[in-house]
Short mmCIF file of C-alpha atoms in Angstrom, two decimals:
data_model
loop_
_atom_site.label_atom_id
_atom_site.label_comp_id
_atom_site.label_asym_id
_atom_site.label_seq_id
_atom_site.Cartn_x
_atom_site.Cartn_y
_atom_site.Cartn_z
CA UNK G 1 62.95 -45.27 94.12
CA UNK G 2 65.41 -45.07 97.01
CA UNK G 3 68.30 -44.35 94.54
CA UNK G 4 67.14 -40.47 94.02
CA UNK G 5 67.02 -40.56 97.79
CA UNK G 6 69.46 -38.41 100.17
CA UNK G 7 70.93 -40.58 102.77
CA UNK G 8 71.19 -38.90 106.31
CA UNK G 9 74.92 -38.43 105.96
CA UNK G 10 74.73 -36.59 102.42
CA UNK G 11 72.31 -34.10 104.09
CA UNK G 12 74.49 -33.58 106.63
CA UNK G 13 77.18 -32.98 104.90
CA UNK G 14 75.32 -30.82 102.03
CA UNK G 15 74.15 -28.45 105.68
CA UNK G 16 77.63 -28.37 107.09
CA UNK G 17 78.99 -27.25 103.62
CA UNK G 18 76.30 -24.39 103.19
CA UNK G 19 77.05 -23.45 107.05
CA UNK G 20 80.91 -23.25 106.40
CA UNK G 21 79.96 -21.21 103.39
CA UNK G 22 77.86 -18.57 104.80
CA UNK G 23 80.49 -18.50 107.83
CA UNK G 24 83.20 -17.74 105.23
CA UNK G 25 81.32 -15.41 103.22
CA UNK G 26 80.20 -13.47 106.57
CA UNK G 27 83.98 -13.44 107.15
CA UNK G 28 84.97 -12.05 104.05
CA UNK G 29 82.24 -9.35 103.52
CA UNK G 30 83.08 -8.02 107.14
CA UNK G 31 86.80 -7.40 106.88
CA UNK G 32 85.86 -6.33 103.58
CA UNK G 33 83.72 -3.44 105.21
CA UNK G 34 80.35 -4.98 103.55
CA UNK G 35 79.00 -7.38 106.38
CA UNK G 36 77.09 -6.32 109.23
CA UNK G 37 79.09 -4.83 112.17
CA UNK G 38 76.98 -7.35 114.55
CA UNK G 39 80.34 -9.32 116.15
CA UNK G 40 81.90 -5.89 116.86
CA UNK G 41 78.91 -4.84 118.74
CA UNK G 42 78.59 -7.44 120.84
CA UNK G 43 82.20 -7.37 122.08
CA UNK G 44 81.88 -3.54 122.72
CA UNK G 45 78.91 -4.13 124.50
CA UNK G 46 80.37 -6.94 126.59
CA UNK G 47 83.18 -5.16 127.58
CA UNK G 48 80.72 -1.99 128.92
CA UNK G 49 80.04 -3.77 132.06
CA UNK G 50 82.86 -5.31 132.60
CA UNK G 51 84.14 -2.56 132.71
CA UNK G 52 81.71 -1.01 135.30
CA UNK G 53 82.66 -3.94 137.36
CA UNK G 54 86.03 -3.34 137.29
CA UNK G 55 85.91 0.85 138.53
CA UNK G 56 83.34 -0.57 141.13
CA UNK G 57 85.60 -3.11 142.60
CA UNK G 58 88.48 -1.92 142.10
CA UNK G 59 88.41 1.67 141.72
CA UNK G 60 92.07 2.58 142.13
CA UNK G 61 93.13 0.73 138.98
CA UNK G 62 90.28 1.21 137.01
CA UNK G 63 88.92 4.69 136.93
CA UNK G 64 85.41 5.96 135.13
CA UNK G 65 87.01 7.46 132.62
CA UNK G 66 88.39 4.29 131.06
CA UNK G 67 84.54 3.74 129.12
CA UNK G 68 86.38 5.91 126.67
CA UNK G 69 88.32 2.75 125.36
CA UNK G 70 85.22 0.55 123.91
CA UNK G 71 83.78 4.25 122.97
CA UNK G 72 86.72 4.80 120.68
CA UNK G 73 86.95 1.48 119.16
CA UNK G 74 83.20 1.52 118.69
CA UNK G 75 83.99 4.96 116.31
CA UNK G 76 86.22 3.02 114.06
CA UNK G 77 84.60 -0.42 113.91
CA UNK G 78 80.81 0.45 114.06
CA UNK G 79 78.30 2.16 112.39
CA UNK G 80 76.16 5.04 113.23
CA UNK G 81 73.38 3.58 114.36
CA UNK G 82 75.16 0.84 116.06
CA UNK G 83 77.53 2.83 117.55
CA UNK G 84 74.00 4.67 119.67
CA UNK G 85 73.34 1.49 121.18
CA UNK G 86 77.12 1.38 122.27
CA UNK G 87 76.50 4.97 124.05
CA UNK G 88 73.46 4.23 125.93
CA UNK G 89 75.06 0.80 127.28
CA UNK G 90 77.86 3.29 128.49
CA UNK G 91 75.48 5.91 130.12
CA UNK G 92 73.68 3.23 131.84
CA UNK G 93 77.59 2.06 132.97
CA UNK G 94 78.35 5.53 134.09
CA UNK G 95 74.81 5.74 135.91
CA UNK G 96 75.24 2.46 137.86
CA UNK G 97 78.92 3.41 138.83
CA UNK G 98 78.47 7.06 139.70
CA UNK G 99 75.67 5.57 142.22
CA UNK G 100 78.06 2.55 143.65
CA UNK G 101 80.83 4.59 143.61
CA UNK G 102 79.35 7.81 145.56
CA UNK G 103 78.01 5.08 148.46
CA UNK G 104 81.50 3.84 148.81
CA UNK G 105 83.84 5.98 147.73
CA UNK G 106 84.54 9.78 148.79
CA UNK G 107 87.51 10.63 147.02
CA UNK G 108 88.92 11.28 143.32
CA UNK G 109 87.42 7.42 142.83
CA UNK G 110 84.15 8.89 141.80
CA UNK G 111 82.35 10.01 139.14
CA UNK G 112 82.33 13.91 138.57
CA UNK G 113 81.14 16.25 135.91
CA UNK G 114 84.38 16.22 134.16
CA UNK G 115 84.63 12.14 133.51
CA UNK G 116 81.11 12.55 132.29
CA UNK G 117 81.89 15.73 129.99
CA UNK G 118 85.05 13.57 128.62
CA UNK G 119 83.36 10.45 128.17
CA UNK G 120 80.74 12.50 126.42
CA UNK G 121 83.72 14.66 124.25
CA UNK G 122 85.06 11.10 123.04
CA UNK G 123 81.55 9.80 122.27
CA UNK G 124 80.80 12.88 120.09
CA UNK G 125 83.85 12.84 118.00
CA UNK G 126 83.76 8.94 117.43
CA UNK G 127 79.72 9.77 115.83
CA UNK G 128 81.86 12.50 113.77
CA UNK G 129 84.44 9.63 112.55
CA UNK G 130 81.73 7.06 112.33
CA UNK G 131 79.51 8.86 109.95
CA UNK G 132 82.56 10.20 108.38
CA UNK G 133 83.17 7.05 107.49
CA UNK G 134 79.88 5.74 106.29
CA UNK G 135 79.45 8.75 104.16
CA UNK G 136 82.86 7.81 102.32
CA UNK G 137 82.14 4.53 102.31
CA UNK G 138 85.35 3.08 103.09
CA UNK G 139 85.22 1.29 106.20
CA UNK G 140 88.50 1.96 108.60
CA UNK G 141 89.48 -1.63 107.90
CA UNK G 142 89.78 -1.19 104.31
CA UNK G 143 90.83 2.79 103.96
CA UNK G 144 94.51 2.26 104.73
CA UNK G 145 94.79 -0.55 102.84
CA UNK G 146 92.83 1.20 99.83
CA UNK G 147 95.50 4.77 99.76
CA UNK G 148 98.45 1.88 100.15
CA UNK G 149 97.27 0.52 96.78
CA UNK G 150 96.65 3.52 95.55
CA UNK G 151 100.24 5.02 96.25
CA UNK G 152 101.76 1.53 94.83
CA UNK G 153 99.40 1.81 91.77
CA UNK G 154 100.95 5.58 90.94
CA UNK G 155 104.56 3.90 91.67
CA UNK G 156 104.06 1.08 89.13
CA UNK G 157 102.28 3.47 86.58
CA UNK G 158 105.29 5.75 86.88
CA UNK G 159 108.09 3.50 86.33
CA UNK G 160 109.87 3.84 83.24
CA UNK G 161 110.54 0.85 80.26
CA UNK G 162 114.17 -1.26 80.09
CA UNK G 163 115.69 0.69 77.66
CA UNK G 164 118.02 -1.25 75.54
CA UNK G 165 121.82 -1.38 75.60
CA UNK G 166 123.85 2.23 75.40
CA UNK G 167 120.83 4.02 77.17
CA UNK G 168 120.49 4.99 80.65
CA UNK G 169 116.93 6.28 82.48
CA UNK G 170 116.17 6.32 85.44
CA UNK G 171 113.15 9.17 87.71
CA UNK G 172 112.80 10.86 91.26
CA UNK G 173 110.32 11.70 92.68
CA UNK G 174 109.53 13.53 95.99
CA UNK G 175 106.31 15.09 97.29
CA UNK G 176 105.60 17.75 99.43
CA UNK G 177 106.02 17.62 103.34
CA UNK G 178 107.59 14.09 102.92
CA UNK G 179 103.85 12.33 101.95
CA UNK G 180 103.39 9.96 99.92
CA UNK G 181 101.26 11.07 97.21
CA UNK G 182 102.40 13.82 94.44
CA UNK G 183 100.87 16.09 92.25
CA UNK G 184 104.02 15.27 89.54
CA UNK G 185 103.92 11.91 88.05
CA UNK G 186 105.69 10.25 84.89
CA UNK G 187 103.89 8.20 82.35
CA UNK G 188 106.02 6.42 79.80
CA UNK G 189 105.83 3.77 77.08
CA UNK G 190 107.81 2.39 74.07
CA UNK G 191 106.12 2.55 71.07
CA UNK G 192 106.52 1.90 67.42
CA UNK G 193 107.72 -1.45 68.30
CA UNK G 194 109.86 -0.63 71.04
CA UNK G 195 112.00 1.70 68.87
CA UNK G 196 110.42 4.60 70.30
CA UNK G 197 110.62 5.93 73.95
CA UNK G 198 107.43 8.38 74.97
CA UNK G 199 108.03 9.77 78.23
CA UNK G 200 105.12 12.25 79.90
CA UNK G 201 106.41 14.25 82.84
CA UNK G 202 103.38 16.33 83.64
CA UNK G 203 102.98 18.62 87.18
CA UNK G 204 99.50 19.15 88.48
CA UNK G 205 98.29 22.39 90.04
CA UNK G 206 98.63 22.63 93.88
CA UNK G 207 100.93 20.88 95.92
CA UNK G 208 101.02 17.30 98.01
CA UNK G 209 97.26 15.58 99.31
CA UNK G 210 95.46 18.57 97.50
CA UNK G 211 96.58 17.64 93.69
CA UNK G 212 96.88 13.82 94.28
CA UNK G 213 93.66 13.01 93.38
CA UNK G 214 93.64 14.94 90.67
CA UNK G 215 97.38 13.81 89.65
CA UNK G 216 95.99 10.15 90.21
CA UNK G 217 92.94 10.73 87.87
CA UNK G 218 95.61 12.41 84.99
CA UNK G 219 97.94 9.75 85.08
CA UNK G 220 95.32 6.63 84.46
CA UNK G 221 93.60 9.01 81.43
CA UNK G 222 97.68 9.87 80.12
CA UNK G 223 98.59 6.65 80.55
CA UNK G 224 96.09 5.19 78.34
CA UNK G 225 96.61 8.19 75.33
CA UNK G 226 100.01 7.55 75.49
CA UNK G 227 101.01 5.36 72.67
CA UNK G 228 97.23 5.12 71.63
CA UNK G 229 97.51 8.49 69.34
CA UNK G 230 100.39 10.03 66.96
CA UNK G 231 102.84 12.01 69.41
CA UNK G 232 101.53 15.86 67.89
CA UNK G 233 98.24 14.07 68.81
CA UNK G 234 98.90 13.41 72.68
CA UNK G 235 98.67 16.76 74.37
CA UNK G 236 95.85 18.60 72.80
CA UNK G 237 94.21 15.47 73.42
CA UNK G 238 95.19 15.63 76.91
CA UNK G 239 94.29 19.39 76.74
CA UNK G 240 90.90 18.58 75.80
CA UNK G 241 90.59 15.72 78.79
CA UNK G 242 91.43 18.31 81.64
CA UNK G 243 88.92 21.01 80.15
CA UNK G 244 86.32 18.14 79.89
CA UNK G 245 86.84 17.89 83.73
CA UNK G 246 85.86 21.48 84.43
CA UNK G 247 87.94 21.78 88.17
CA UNK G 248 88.21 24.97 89.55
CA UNK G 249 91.76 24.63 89.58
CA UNK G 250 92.11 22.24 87.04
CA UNK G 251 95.42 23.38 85.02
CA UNK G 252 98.55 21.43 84.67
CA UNK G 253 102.53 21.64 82.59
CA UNK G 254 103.65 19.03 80.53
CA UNK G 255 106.32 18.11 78.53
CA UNK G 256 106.18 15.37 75.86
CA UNK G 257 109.12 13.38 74.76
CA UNK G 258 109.77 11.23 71.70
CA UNK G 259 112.59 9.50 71.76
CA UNK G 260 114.09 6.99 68.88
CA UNK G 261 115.88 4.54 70.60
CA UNK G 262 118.13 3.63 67.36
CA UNK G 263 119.51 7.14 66.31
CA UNK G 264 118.67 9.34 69.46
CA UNK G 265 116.81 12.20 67.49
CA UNK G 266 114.00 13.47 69.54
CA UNK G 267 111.09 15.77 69.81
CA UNK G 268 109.77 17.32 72.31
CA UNK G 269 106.58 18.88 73.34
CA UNK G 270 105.66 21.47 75.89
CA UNK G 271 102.41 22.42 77.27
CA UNK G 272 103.66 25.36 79.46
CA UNK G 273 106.48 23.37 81.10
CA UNK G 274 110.36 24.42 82.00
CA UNK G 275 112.32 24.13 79.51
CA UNK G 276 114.68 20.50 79.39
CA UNK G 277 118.63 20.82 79.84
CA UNK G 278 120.94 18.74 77.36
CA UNK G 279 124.28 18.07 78.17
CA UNK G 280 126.14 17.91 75.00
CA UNK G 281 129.45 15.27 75.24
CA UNK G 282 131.57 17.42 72.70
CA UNK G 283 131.13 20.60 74.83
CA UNK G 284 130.52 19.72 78.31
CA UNK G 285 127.93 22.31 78.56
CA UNK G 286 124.34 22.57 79.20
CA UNK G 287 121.94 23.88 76.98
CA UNK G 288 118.02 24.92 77.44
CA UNK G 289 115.73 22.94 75.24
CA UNK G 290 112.06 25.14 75.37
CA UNK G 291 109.23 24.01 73.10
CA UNK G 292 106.30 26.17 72.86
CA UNK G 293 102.78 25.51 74.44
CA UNK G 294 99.82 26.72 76.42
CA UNK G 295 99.00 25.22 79.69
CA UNK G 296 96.70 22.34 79.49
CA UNK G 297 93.34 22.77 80.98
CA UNK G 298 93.11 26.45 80.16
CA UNK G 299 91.31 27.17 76.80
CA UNK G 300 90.30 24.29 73.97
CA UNK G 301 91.98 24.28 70.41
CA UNK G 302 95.82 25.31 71.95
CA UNK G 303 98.69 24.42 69.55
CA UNK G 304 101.86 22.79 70.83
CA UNK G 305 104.93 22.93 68.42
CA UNK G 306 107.41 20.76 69.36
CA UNK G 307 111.25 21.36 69.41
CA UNK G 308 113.48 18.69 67.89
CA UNK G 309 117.09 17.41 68.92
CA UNK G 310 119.70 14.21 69.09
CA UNK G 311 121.19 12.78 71.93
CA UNK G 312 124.90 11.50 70.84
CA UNK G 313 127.16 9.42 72.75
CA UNK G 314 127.42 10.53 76.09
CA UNK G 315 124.66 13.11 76.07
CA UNK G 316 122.39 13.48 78.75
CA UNK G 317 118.70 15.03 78.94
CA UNK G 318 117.19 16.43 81.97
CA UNK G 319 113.66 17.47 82.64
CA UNK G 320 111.76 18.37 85.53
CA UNK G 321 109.05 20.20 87.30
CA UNK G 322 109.66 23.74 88.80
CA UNK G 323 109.52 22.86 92.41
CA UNK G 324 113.14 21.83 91.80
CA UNK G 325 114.71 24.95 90.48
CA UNK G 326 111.69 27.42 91.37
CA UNK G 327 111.37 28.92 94.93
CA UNK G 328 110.03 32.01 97.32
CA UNK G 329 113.50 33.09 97.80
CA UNK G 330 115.13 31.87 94.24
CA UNK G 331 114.23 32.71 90.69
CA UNK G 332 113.82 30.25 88.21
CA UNK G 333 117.60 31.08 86.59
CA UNK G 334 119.79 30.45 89.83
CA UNK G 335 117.82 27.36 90.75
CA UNK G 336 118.67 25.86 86.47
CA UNK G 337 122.30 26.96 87.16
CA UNK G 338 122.74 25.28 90.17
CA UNK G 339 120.91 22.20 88.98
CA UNK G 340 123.57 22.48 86.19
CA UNK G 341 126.67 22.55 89.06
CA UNK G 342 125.48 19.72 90.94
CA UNK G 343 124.66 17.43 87.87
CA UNK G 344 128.40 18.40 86.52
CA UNK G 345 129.61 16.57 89.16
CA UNK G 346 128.13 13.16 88.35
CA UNK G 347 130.04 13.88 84.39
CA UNK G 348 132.97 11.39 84.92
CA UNK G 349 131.34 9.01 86.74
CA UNK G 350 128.23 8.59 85.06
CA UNK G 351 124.56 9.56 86.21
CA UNK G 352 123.64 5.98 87.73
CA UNK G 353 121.70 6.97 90.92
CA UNK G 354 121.88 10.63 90.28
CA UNK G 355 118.61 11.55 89.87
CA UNK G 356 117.57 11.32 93.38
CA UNK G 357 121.00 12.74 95.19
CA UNK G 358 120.28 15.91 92.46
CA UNK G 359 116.99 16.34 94.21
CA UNK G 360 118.53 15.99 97.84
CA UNK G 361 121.36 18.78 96.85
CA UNK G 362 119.35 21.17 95.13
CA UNK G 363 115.98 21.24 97.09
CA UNK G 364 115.88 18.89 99.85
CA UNK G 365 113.78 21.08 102.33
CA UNK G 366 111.29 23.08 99.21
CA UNK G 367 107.53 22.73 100.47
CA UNK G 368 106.55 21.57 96.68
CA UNK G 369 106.22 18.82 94.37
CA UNK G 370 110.00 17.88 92.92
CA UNK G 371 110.36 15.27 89.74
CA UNK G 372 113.47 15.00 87.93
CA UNK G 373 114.15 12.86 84.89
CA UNK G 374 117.52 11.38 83.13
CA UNK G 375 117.86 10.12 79.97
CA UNK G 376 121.74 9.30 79.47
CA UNK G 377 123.29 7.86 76.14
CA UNK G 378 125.77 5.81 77.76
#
């Protein structure tokens, strides 16, 4: 009978494990935004009057106004209705100091209208950020950390495959106003074994923050078509996606490209995108390669016929979205042609790293979305 019994020590052990348990888990689920804001709250509310303490003893160093600090934390670390309980520890503060302070100090010491306006001022707008916040539902701890993954998740989904030896790719990529999200984005893929090279270059309506999300949302549903459906399959699927999502501005260019890796013959489809440039080795000149296509998102059943070509030794492909060449105070044509000028330089050398000093030299300071893509036959 006493061998099914729990000695003293194994129950002590069995209530120190569940204790370090539920201290972990308490851990976790609070950085993780999910836990209750309770620790927070009681350091805020600590610091309240020792604060007070501080303007009443030492007024000169620490003035009224400095109730603002735990007032601004409390906005990003605490919830609404938490948050209340911080304010009314802090009028009671300002209360008990503006009556010390007036029986012992008559000077700029004391508390006037205007500390209590802009203690008030900071206390509204932290309630505007708090419930901000907790109608998002992405605590402050965890919403930088969430648009960091987000921005590496695009990066990864955008790089392109190893090609194998004698080919040459390589993608820039720069948004609006220097952020760090895009409305362009590149999905890519080798199919058919790895003989084939599908590369999506697609540019979003709108510019910077405002197309991200949408860009983001595109680039998860292209990237799992692509290489899941015949390649004069891909965009009026992807067509049929963006309609499905019925935005108000909801349309987007694409180009399609099918490359085989072995010979270098290629195909491309357009869905309202500029036309590619192809350097041709024999020549030295660049010529337009324009397929034909709606843009996607704008009416259900659009054709897209695709235009077909070779890269030879040496050749080099180059597409890219129109905040590159396009701007306010340049047409379309003059931006292509000097695209052209600068790439000629990069000829003899070779187009290793050239994709992003193209972008610097051609539209560094443009207010839009820029992509540019290489593919070189080396």
């Amino acid at each position: 009978m006493t061998g099914g019994a729990e000695t003293p020590t194994a129950r002590m052990r069995k209530a120190l494990h569940r204790a370090r348990t539920s201290m972990r888990k308490a851990g976790v689920d609070y950085f993780r935004g999910d836990g209750s804001d309770w620790i927070a709250l009681a350091a805020l509310l600590l610091t309240v009057p020792a604060l007070a303490v501080g303007t009443i003893a030492l007024p000169e160093w620490c003035a009224p106004s400095a109730l603002v600090l735990p007032i601004v934390a409390g906005g990003l670390l605490l919830r609404p209705a938490s948050l209340l309980a911080l304010y009314a520890a802090s009028a009671v503060a300002l209360i008990v100091e503006s009556y010390a302070l007036d029986r012992a100090v008559h000077g700029d010491g004391r508390v006037t209208p205007g500390t209590i306006l802009v203690v008030a001022a900071v206390g509204f707008l932290g309630l505007l950020i708090a419930q901000f916040r907790s109608r998002v539902g992405v605590p402050w701890r965890r919403g930088g950390t969430m648009l960091f993954d987000l921005r590496e998740r695009i990066r990864v989904q955008s790089k392109l495959p190893k090609l194998p030896r004698g080919w040459h790719r390589e993608m820039a990529l720069r948004p609006a106003g220097g952020q760090s999200f895009s409305g362009d984005f590149v999905v890519a893929a080798r199919t058919n074994g790895g003989r084939t090279l599908e590369i999506v270059l697609t540019d979003v309506s709108g510019k910077g923050m405002d197309a991200a999300s949408r860009a983001l949302l595109l680039s998860g549903a292209f990237g799992g078509l692509l290489g899941s459906l015949p390649p004069h399959a891909f965009l009026p699927a992807a067509n049929g996606y963006l309609l499905r999502q019925d935005w108000d501005e909801g349309f987007a260019t694409s180009v399609h490209l099918v490359l085989d890796l072995d010979s270098g013959d290629y195909e491309m489809f357009s869905a309202g995108h500029l036309p590619g440039l192809q350097l041709s080795a024999g020549t030295g000149r660049w010529e337009e390669k324009a397929a034909e296509g709606p843009l996607l998102g704008v009416y259900d059943g659009a054709q897209f016929n695709p235009i077909k070509g070779k890269l030879s030794q040496g050749d080099v492909l180059m597409l890219f979205t129109d905040g590159l060449v396009e701007t306010s105070d340049r047409d379309l044509t003059e931006g292509m042609d000097r695209l052209t000028g600068e790439a000629d330089r990069y000829v003899s050398a070779g187009f290793q790293g050239a994709a992003w000093h193209l972008i610097e030299a051609v539209a560094k300071d443009v207010n839009d979305d820029r992509a540019l893509l290489l593919i070189c036959r080396t």
